Structure formats: C-alpha cells, structure tokens
Coordinates of C-alpha atoms and ligand atoms in Angstrom, one line a residue:
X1 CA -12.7 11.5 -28.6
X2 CA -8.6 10.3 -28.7
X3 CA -6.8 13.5 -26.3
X4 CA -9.8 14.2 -24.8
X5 CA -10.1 13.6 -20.9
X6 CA -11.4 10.7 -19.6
X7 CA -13.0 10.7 -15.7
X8 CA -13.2 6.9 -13.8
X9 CA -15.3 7.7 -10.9
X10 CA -15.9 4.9 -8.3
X11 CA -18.4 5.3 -6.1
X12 CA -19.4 2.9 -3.3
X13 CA -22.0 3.4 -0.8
X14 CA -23.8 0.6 1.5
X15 CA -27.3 0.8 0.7
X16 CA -28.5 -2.6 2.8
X17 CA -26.5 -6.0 3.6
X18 CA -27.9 -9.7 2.7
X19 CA -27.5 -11.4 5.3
X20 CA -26.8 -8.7 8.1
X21 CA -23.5 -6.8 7.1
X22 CA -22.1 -9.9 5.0
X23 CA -23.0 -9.9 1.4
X24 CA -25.1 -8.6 -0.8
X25 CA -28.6 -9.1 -2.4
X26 CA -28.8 -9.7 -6.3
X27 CA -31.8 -7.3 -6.9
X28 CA -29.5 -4.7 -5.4
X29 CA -26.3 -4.4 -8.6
X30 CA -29.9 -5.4 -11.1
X31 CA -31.4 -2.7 -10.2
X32 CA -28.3 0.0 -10.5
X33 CA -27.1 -2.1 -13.6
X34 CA -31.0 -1.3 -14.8
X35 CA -30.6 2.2 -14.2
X36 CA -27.5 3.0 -15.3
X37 CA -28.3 1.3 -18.7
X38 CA -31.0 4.2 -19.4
X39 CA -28.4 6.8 -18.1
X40 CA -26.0 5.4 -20.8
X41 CA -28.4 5.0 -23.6
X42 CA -29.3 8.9 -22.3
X43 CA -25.0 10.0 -22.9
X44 CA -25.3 10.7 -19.3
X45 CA -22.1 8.3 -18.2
X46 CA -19.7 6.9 -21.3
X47 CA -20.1 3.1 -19.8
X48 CA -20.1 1.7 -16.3
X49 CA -19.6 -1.6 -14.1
X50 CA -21.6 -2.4 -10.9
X51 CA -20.2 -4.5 -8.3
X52 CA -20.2 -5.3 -5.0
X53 CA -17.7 -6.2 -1.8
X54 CA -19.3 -7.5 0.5
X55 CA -22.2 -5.4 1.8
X56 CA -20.9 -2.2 -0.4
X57 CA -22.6 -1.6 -3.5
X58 CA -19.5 -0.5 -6.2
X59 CA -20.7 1.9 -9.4
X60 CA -17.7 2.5 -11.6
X61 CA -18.0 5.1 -14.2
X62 CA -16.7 6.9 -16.7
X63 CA -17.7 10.3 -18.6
X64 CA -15.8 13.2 -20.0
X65 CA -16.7 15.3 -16.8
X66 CA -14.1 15.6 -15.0
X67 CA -14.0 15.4 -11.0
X68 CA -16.6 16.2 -8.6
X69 CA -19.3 16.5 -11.1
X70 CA -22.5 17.6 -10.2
X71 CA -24.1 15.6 -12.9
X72 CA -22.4 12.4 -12.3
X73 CA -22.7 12.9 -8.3
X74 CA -26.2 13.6 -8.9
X75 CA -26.7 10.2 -10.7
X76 CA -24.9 8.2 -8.5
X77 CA -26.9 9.4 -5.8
X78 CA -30.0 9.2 -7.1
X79 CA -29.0 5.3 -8.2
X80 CA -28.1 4.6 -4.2
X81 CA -31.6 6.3 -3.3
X82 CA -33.2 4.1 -5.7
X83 CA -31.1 1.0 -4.9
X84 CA -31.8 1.6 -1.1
X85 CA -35.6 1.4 -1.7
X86 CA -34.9 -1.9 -3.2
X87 CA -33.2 -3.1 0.1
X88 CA -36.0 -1.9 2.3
X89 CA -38.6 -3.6 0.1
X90 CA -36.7 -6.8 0.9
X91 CA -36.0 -5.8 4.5
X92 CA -32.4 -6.1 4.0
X93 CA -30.3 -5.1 6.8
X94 CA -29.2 -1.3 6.9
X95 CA -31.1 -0.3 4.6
X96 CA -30.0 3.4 2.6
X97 CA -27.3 3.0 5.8
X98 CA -24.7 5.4 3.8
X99 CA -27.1 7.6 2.8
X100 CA -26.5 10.0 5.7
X101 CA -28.1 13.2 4.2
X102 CA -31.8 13.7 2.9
X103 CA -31.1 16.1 -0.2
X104 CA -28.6 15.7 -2.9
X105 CA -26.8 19.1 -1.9
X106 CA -24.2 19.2 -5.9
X107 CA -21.6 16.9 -4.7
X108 CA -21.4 13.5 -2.8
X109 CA -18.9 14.7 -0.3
X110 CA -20.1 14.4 3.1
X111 CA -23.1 12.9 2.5
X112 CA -21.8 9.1 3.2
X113 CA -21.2 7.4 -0.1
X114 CA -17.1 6.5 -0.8
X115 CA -16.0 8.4 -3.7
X116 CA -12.4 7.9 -6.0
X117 CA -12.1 9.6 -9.2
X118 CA -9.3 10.3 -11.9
X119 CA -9.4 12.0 -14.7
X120 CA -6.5 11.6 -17.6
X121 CA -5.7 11.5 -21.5
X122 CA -6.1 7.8 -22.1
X123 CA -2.6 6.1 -23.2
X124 CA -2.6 3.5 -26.6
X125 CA -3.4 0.9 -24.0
X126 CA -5.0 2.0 -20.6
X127 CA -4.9 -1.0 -17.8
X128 CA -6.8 0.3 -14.9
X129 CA -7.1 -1.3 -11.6
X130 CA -10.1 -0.6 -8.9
X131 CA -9.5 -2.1 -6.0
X132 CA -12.1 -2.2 -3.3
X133 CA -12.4 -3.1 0.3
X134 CA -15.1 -4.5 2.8
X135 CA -14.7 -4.5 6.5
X136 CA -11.9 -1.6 6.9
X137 CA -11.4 1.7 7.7
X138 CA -9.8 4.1 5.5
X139 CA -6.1 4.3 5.7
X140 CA -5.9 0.7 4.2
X141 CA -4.4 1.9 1.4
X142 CA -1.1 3.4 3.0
X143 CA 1.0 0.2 3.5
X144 CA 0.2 -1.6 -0.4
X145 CA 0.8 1.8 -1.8
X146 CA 4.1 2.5 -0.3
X147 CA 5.2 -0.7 -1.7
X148 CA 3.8 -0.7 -5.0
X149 CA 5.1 3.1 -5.8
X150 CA 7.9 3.1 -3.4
X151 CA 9.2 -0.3 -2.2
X152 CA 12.4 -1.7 -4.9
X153 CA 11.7 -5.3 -3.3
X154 CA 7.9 -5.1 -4.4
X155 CA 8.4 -2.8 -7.6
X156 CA 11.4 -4.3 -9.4
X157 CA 11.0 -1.0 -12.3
X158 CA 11.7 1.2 -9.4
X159 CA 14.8 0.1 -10.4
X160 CA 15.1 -1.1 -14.0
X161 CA 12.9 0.6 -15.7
X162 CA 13.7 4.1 -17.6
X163 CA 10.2 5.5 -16.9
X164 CA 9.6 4.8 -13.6
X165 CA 13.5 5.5 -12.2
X166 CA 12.7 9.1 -11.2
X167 CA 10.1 8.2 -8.1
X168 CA 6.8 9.0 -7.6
X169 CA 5.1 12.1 -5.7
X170 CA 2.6 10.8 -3.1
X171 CA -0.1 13.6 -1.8
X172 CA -1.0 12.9 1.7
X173 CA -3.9 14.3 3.8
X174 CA -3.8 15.0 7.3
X175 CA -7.2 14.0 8.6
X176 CA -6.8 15.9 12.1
X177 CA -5.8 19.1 10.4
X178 CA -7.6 19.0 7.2
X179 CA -4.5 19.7 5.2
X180 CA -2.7 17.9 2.7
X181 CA 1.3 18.0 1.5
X182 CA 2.8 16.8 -1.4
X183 CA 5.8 14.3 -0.9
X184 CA 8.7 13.0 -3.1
X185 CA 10.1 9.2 -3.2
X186 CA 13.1 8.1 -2.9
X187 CA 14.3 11.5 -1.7
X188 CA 11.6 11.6 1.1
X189 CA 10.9 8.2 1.3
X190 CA 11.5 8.5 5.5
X191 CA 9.6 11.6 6.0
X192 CA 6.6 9.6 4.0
X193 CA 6.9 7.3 5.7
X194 CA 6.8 9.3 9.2
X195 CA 3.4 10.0 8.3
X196 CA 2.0 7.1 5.8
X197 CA 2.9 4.6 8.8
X198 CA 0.3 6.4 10.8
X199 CA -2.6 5.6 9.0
X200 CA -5.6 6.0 11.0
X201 CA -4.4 9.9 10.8
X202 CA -2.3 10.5 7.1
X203 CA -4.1 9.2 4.3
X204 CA -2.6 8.8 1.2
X205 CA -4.7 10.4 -1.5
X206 CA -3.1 10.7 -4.6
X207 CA -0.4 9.5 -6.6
X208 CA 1.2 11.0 -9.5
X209 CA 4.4 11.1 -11.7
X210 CA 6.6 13.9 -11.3
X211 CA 5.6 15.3 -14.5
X212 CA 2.2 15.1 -12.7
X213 CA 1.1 11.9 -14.8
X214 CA -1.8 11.0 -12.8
X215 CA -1.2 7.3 -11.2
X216 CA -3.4 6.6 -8.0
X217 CA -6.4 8.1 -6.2
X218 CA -8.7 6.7 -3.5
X219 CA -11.2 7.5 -1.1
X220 CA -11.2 9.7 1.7
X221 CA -14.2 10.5 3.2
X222 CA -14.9 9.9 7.2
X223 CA -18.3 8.4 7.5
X224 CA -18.4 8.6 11.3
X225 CA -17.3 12.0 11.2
X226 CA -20.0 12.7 8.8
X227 CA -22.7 10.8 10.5
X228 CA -21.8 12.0 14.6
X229 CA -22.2 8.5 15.2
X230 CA -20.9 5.2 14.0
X231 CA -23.1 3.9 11.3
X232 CA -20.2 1.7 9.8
X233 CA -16.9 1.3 8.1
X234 CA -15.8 3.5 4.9
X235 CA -14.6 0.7 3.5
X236 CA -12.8 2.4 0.8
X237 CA -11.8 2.7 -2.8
X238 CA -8.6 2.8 -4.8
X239 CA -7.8 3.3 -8.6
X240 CA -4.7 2.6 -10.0
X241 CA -3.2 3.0 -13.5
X242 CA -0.8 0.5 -14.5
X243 CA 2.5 -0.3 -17.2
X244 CA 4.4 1.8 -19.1
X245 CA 6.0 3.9 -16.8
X246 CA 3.6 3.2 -14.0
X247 CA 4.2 0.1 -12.2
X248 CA 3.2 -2.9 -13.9
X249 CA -0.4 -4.8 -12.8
X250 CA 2.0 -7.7 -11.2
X251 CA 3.8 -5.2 -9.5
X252 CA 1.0 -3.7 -8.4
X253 CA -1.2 -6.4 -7.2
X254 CA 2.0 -7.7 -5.2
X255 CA 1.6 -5.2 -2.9
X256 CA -1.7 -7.2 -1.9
X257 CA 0.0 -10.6 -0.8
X258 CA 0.8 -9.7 2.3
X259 CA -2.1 -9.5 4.6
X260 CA -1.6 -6.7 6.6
X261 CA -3.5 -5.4 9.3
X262 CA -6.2 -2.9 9.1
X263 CA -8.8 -1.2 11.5
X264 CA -12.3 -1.9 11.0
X265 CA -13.3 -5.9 10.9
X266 CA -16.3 -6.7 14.0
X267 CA -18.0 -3.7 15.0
X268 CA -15.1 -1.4 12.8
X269 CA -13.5 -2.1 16.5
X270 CA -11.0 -4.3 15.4
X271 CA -7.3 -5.1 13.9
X272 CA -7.6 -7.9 11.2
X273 CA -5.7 -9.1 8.1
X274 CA -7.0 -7.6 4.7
X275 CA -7.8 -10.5 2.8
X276 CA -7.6 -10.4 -1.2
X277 CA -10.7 -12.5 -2.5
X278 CA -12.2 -12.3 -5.8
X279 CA -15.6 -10.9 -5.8
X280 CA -17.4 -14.1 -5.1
X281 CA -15.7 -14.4 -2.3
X282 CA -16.0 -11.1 -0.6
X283 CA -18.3 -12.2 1.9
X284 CA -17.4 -11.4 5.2
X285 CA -18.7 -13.9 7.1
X286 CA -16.0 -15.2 10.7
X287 CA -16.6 -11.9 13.0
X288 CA -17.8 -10.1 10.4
X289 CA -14.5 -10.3 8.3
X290 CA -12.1 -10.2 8.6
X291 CA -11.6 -7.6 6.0
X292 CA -11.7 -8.2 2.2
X293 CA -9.9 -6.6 -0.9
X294 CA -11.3 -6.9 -4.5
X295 CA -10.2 -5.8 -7.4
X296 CA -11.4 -5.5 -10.8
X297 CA -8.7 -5.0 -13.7
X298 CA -10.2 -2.9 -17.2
X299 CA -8.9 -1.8 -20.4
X300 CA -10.5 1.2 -21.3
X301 CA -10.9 1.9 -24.8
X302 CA -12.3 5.4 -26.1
X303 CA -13.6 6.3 -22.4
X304 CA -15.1 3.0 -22.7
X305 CA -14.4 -0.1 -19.8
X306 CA -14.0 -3.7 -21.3
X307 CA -15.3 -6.5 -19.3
X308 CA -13.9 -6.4 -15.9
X309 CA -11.2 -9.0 -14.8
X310 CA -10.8 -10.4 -11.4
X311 CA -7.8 -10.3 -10.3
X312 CA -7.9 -11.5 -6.8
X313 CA -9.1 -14.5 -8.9
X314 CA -6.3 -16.7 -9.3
X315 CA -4.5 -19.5 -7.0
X316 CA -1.0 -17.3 -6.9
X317 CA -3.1 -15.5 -3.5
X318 CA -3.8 -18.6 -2.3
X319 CA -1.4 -18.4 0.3
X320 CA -1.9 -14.6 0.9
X321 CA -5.8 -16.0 2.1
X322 CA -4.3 -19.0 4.1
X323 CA -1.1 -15.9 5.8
X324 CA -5.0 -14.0 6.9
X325 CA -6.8 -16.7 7.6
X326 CA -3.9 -18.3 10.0
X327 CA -3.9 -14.2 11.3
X328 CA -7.3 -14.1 12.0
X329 CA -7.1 -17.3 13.9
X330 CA -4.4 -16.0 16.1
X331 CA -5.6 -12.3 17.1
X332 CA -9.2 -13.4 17.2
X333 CA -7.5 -15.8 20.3
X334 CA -6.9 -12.1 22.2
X335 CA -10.9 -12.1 22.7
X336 CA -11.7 -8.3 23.5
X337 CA -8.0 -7.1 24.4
X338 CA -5.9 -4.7 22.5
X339 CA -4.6 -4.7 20.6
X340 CA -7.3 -6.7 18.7
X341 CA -9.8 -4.4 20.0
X342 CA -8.8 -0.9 18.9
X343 CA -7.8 1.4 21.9
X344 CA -10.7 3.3 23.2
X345 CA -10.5 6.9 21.6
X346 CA -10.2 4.7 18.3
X347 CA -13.4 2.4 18.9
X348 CA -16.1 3.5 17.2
X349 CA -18.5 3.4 19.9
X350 CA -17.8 2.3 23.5
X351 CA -19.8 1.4 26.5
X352 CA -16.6 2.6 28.6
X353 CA -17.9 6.0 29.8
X354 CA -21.2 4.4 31.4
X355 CA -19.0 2.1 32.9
X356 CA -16.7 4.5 34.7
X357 CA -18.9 6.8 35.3
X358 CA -21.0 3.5 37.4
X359 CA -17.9 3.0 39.0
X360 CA -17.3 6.1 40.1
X361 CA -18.5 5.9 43.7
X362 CA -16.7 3.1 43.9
X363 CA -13.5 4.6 43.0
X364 CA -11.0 5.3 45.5
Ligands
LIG1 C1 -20.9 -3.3 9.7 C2 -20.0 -4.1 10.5 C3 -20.6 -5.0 11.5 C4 -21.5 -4.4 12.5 C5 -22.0 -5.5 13.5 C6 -23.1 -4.9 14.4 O1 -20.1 -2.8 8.6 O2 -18.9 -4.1 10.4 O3 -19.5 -5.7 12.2 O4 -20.9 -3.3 13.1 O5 -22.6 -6.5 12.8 O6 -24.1 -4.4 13.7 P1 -25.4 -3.8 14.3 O7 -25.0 -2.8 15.3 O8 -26.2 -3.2 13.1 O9 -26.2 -5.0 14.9
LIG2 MG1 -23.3 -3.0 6.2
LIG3 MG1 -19.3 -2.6 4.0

C-alpha cells in the first residue's frame, strides 16, 4: 500500500564455494530462487532477487516488516540451511560455512549470515542500489561512502543541488567499544573522517538526511568474532537510495572507480584493490581475489523490485578493473610482507606464536 513502509533486507551468507572459495554453484541461487517462490506465493516476503558474489549467496528482500524481523530472519535462515544441504550434496567447498550457530535463536545477528536492511515510505520513483562484496572485510564501505555523501569532487549536488546542500548525518559504530555516534557533514567532515579513515575499527553504518530521510545502511556483523576462529571474510553488504535529494546513481557508483584498498583478499590476510565486476565476473580467482564489488540497481514499485540492473556492467569501469588489476600486480610483488600481509594482531590466523614460542630457547 502507497505511505506504507517498505523493508529491503539483504542478506548474504556463504553456504559452500564452487570451485574452493571462488564462485558459486548454479543449484545453489535455484534452489533459494525455488524456495523463496513458495514463500512469495505464501505473502511471506513482497518479492525478492537471489544472487551471488563470488562464493556469497545474496537474498534481497522486501516485506512490510520492518527491521530485524523475526519472520523474515527466520526465512532467510531457514533458506541458507536449506541451500547449505544443497552444497554438501554436491561436496562444495565450505559447506553451511556461515552458518555458525545450530538453532535459529529470533534474529540472524550473531549467527554468521551478513545482514543490511532499510526500511522507508517509498518516493514516486525509488532507485535503489545493493552493492555487494567478495573477498573483504567489513569496513570496505568507509572510503566510497565518504565520497559519494561527503566528497564535492565525487558528488557534484553536494554543491548544486537544493536538496542535497544541507549534508548528510553519517552514524558510525565503534567496533572495539560497541558504541555508535552520530556525525554531521560538512560541519564534521574532519572529526568523520578521524574515525571513518580507521576502518578496520569505525564502521560506517548508516546514512541519513538530516530530516532523518533514510539514505544508506550496510552490514556490520564480525564473523570471526562470532565464530572464535577464522572461518572467512564478512564480505559485506551496502544499500543505497539514490536521486532526488540523495545523490544521484552516477554519483553514487563514482565512488566505485577508484580501487581502493581493502583487508581481506588470500586468507582475509591481505591488502588488495576492490574491484567493481558485474556479477558474471565476480569470481575471485588470482590469490583468491583480489576483492570484488557488485552491484545490482532496482526500481521498486509498490514494495515490489523490478528486474535487477548490473551496474558494474558497463565499459566506463573498464579502467577502474585495469587501476586493480595493475594494483594487484604490484603489491602481490611484496610476497608475504606488510604491508600486503596485514600486521599480525590483524591476520586472521597466524602461525607466529608457535614460531616464537620454538624460538624461544634460542632467544638471547
Ligand atoms: C575464503 C578465502 C580464502 C581461504 C583460502 C584458504 O573466503 O578468502 O582465501 O581463506 O582459500 O582456505 P582453506 O583454509 O579453507 O583451505
Ligand atoms: Mg568461501
Ligand atoms: Mg565470500
């Protein structure tokens, strides 16, 4: 119904890589596509797109039930589980690998799967962009979003447009503490970035217009932290709502041509370029990467998603591949030094300690 809410949930979970961590299966988006077909015909989600990057399997939704769910975590989860015996059937690698708990517990946070929801009165016209990543950590987001919602020389309507003129307030969570703040731009557009710079700590979470106009959310969860132990990257999502009075999709997808570097790539050890591909070609194949960015482009309509667009799809990021290819080539050269390899407290697992501890009679 027009003025009623609509929710676009994305969540993403790795249920099982084709071949290792590099792709994945067709049977695997079949069978969710299969599933969430009934769940539609049932009213139980309004419409929904499956996906993939890379080895992640992508379920975008939407329903009029506003954030966190139960119902729709419930049925995500339950289309992983079922998705994940898929994989092992065909002894794909990893198999349920983000499923990290064994009972659906009334939400999907901290039990592995990636989750980015937003709920909002749907404008006339509603572009909406998901963007969604393979290979990185989270904290990927930081840089493009500063300069899509911040950044004049990437957002021209920063500047010239009426609607947009005001700034933007960013909310930013602080991973070590737990806590988040809420931040104004231009006005505190150093202090952001004080924090947004440091991105394997600050993540930025939410985005919203200052008459709180929702405009960006994406992904936060920690899947190591989750876990105790490494059992891959987050590799997270992002929505983003775009034109009239938000920045424009151009604008928006600008903030992807320059490959910048992100944690995660071999081993989620590693500094590499994130790489805009459409989907076909988020397969992460040279060391495991390097890292990939898709993203699908939608005009919903009555809480409903048209057919996706690719976006990365199109010869203007041409030369944003060749920048990360030509950056791959040159910090793959530094073998297993830093800064390629992460510093130790920020590997994700480490044979150091054996090693010293070994050395230590020999240590004078
Ligand atoms: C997984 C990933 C890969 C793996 C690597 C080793 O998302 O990024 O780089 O970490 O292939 O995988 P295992 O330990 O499963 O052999
Ligand atoms: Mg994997
Ligand atoms: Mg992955």
């Amino acid at each position: 119904m027009p003025g009623e809410k609509v929710t676009l949930s994305v969540i993403k979970a790795d249920v099982g890589g084709f071949v290792g961590h590099s792709a994945m299966h067709p049977h695997l988006p079949k069978r969710a596509r299969a599933i969430l077909a009934e769940e539609k015909k049932d009213g139980k989600v309004a419409d929904y797109c499956v996906t993939h990057c890379g080895d992640d399997l992508e379920l975008i939704l939407t329903h009029r039930n506003g954030e966190g769910d139960e119902g729709i975590h419930r049925l995500a989860w339950e289309v992983f589980r079922s998705v994940a015996e898929t994989a092992r059937e065909l002894a794909l690698y990893g198999a349920g690998q983000d499923l990290l708990k064994a009972e659906f517990g009334g939400s999907l946070d901290g039990m592995g799967p990636g989750v980015a929801e937003i709920s909002f009165i749907e404008r006339k016209s509603e572009p909406v962009l998901v963007f969604m990543a393979d290979k990185a950590r989270r904290g990927v987001w930081n840089l493009p979003l500063y300069k899509v919602f911040a950044d004049p020389f990437n957002t021209p309507g920063l500047v010239i447009d009426n609607y947009m003129h005001e700034g933007f307030e960013f909310e930013i969570l602080d991973t070590q503490a737990g806590k988040s703040v809420r931040m104004r731009t231009p006005e505190e557009s150093y202090d952001l970035l004080a924090l947004a710079g440091f991105s394997s700590r600050f993540i930025v979470k939410s985005i919203s217009k200052r008459d709180g106009t929702p405009a960006a959310v994406s992904s936060v969860s920690q899947l190591s932290k989750i876990a105790g132990r490494y059992v891959g990257h987050e590799d997270p999502a992002l929505v983003v709502r775009a034109q009239a009075g938000l920045p424009s999709v151009g604008e928006i997808l600008e903030g992807f041509s320059f490959p910048h570097l992100v944690e995660g790539w071999m081993r989620g050890s590693h500094i590499g370029p994130l790489m805009p591909v459409s989907v076909a070609h988020s397969t992460p194949t040279r060391f495991d990467g390097p890292p990939r960015v898709i993203c699908l482009g939608f005009q919903l309509a009555d809480g409903k998603l048209s057919e996706p667009r690719d976006m990365f799809d199109d010869i203007s990021f041409d030369t944003a591949r060749k920048a990360a290819s030509e950056a791959a080539d040159y910090i793959r050269r530094h073998g297993p030094f830093e800064p390629h390899r992460l510093a130790d407290e920020k590997m994700e697992y480490s044979t150091l300690p054996g090693i010293i501890s070994k050395l230590a009679p020999r240590m004078y």
